[in-house]
Short mmCIF file of C-alpha atoms in Angstrom, two decimals:
data_model
loop_
_atom_site.label_atom_id
_atom_site.label_comp_id
_atom_site.label_asym_id
_atom_site.label_seq_id
_atom_site.Cartn_x
_atom_site.Cartn_y
_atom_site.Cartn_z
CA MET A 647 3.30 -27.47 12.80
CA ASN A 648 0.18 -28.73 14.59
CA PHE A 649 -0.15 -25.28 16.10
CA LEU A 650 -0.51 -23.81 12.61
CA ILE A 651 -3.22 -26.26 11.67
CA ASN A 652 -5.04 -25.50 14.93
CA ILE A 653 -5.00 -21.75 14.15
CA MET A 654 -7.73 -22.38 11.57
CA ASP A 655 -10.02 -23.55 14.39
CA TYR A 656 -9.96 -20.04 15.90
CA SER A 657 -12.40 -17.29 14.98
CA VAL A 658 -11.55 -14.73 12.30
CA LYS A 659 -11.16 -12.10 15.02
CA THR A 660 -8.61 -14.24 16.85
CA ARG A 661 -6.71 -15.05 13.63
CA VAL A 662 -6.58 -11.32 12.82
CA SER A 663 -5.14 -10.67 16.29
CA ILE A 664 -2.53 -13.39 15.77
CA ALA A 665 -1.61 -11.92 12.36
CA GLU A 666 -1.28 -8.44 13.89
CA ASP A 667 0.77 -9.50 16.90
CA THR A 668 3.05 -12.32 15.80
CA LYS A 669 6.69 -11.81 14.89
CA ASP A 670 7.00 -15.30 13.41
CA PRO A 671 7.28 -15.20 9.61
CA ARG A 672 6.19 -18.85 9.36
CA ILE A 673 2.89 -18.10 11.06
CA LEU A 674 2.44 -15.04 8.86
CA ALA A 675 3.15 -17.09 5.72
CA PHE A 676 0.57 -19.64 6.83
CA LEU A 677 -2.03 -16.96 7.58
CA SER A 678 -1.39 -15.25 4.24
CA GLU A 679 -3.42 -18.06 2.68
CA ASP A 680 -6.35 -17.66 5.09
CA SER A 681 -9.83 -17.64 3.55
CA SER A 682 -10.61 -14.35 5.34
CA SER A 683 -9.43 -11.18 3.62
CA LYS A 684 -9.34 -9.52 7.06
CA VAL A 685 -6.67 -11.98 8.16
CA ARG A 686 -4.69 -11.56 4.94
CA GLU A 687 -4.90 -7.77 5.32
CA ALA A 688 -3.48 -8.02 8.85
CA VAL A 689 -0.65 -10.19 7.52
CA ALA A 690 0.12 -7.60 4.83
CA LYS A 691 0.33 -4.84 7.47
CA ASN A 692 2.64 -6.78 9.80
CA LYS A 693 6.24 -5.54 9.54
CA PHE A 694 7.56 -9.05 10.22
CA THR A 695 5.92 -10.50 7.10
CA GLY A 696 8.53 -11.64 4.59
CA ARG A 697 9.08 -10.02 1.18
CA LYS A 698 7.91 -13.05 -0.77
CA VAL A 699 4.64 -13.19 1.16
CA ILE A 700 4.05 -9.43 0.76
CA ASN A 701 4.68 -9.64 -2.98
CA ASN A 702 2.36 -12.64 -3.32
CA LEU A 703 -0.37 -10.84 -1.38
CA SER A 704 -0.15 -7.86 -3.75
CA PHE A 705 -1.99 -10.08 -6.27
CA ASP A 706 -4.85 -10.76 -3.82
CA MET A 707 -8.39 -10.30 -5.11
CA SER A 708 -9.28 -8.09 -2.13
CA ASN A 709 -8.68 -4.37 -2.68
CA ARG A 710 -8.06 -3.93 1.05
CA VAL A 711 -5.32 -6.56 1.00
CA GLN A 712 -3.76 -4.93 -2.06
CA ALA A 713 -3.83 -1.52 -0.33
CA ALA A 714 -2.20 -3.03 2.76
CA THR A 715 0.59 -4.53 0.65
CA ALA A 716 1.10 -1.19 -1.11
CA SER A 717 1.74 0.42 2.27
CA ASN A 718 4.38 -2.16 3.19
CA ILE A 719 7.97 -1.06 2.53
CA LYS A 720 8.92 -4.65 1.65
CA LEU A 721 6.77 -4.61 -1.49
CA SER A 722 8.91 -4.67 -4.64
CA LYS A 723 9.16 -1.63 -6.89
CA GLU A 724 7.75 -3.72 -9.74
CA ASN A 725 4.62 -4.53 -7.75
CA LEU A 726 4.29 -0.90 -6.64
CA ASP A 727 4.39 0.05 -10.33
CA ARG A 728 1.72 -2.55 -11.13
CA LEU A 729 -0.57 -1.48 -8.29
CA ALA A 730 -0.24 2.16 -9.38
CA LYS A 731 -1.82 1.08 -12.67
CA GLU A 732 -4.21 -1.66 -11.56
CA GLY A 733 -5.13 -0.84 -7.96
CA ASP A 734 -8.22 0.92 -6.70
CA THR A 735 -8.09 4.46 -5.28
CA ASP A 736 -7.11 3.40 -1.76
CA THR A 737 -4.35 1.19 -3.14
CA ARG A 738 -2.98 3.98 -5.34
CA VAL A 739 -2.98 6.35 -2.34
CA GLU A 740 -0.89 3.80 -0.44
CA VAL A 741 1.47 3.49 -3.41
CA VAL A 742 2.02 7.27 -3.19
CA LYS A 743 2.76 7.02 0.55
CA ASN A 744 5.29 4.21 0.14
CA PRO A 745 8.85 5.65 0.25
CA ASN A 746 10.04 2.96 -2.21
CA THR A 747 7.76 4.09 -5.03
CA ARG A 748 9.80 5.20 -8.03
CA ASN A 749 9.72 8.80 -9.27
CA LYS A 750 8.47 7.63 -12.66
CA THR A 751 5.54 5.92 -10.91
CA ARG A 752 4.73 9.09 -8.98
CA GLU A 753 4.86 11.02 -12.24
CA TYR A 754 2.52 8.47 -13.84
CA LEU A 755 0.12 8.93 -10.91
CA SER A 756 0.10 12.71 -11.46
CA ASP A 757 -2.38 11.99 -14.29
CA ASP A 758 -4.65 9.97 -11.99
CA LYS A 759 -8.40 10.67 -12.14
CA SER A 760 -8.80 10.52 -8.37
CA TRP A 761 -8.39 13.75 -6.42
CA GLU A 762 -7.49 11.67 -3.32
CA VAL A 763 -4.46 10.23 -5.11
CA LEU A 764 -3.45 13.65 -6.46
CA VAL A 765 -3.77 15.39 -3.08
CA GLU A 766 -1.67 12.69 -1.41
CA LEU A 767 0.87 13.03 -4.19
CA GLY A 768 1.01 16.78 -3.57
CA ARG A 769 1.50 16.28 0.17
CA SER A 770 4.12 13.56 -0.09
CA SER A 771 7.67 14.45 0.88
CA PHE A 772 8.76 11.80 -1.67
CA THR A 773 7.20 13.59 -4.65
CA GLY A 774 9.71 15.29 -6.93
CA ILE A 775 9.58 18.92 -8.01
CA ARG A 776 8.73 18.01 -11.62
CA THR A 777 5.62 16.15 -10.50
CA LEU A 778 4.68 18.95 -8.10
CA LYS A 779 4.90 21.47 -10.94
CA LYS A 780 2.55 19.28 -12.94
CA LEU A 781 0.09 19.12 -10.04
CA VAL A 782 -0.13 22.91 -9.60
CA GLN A 783 -1.47 23.08 -13.18
CA LYS A 784 -4.55 20.98 -12.27
CA ASP A 785 -8.06 22.43 -12.03
CA ASP A 786 -8.75 21.03 -8.56
CA TYR A 787 -8.13 23.56 -5.78
CA LEU A 788 -7.22 20.92 -3.17
CA VAL A 789 -4.70 19.30 -5.50
CA VAL A 790 -3.08 22.64 -6.35
CA ARG A 791 -2.97 23.68 -2.69
CA SER A 792 -1.44 20.38 -1.56
CA ALA A 793 1.35 20.72 -4.15
CA LYS A 794 2.01 24.38 -3.39
CA GLU A 795 2.21 23.68 0.34
CA ASN A 796 4.78 20.94 -0.19
CA PRO A 797 8.14 22.24 1.15
CA LYS A 798 9.89 20.98 -2.01
CA TYR A 799 7.77 23.26 -4.18
CA LYS A 800 8.94 26.48 -2.52
#
């Protein structure tokens, strides 16, 4: 336990490295409460971070931390749904990329205002044909092209 307390004496760069490299869920849980959003982001990206910690981090004030949690396959479907509605553009793109995102959430995102989200939705192998058909009706060339080039659309 003293080791965990001593981690806070290290620089942010060192704590980020620890968060990236450790396989110990206890250390990751401890670092998930770090004052640096860079450290919390690294925790959210670590595949050894526990589900509870990932889900808690999805409520973080930092958009980068939220986006990192949205990319983690351990994030609950309920929190993916929430981030699809509340997250910034980068977070919503990561929601699209997450294989655990529900079809209804992908369909909801097909009305997104961001072309980046719509293009990623068109490219995703997880996007259903109904959503792809909706995307090809959009006015944005890149969105239409991404949906039409999706193997599921053909």
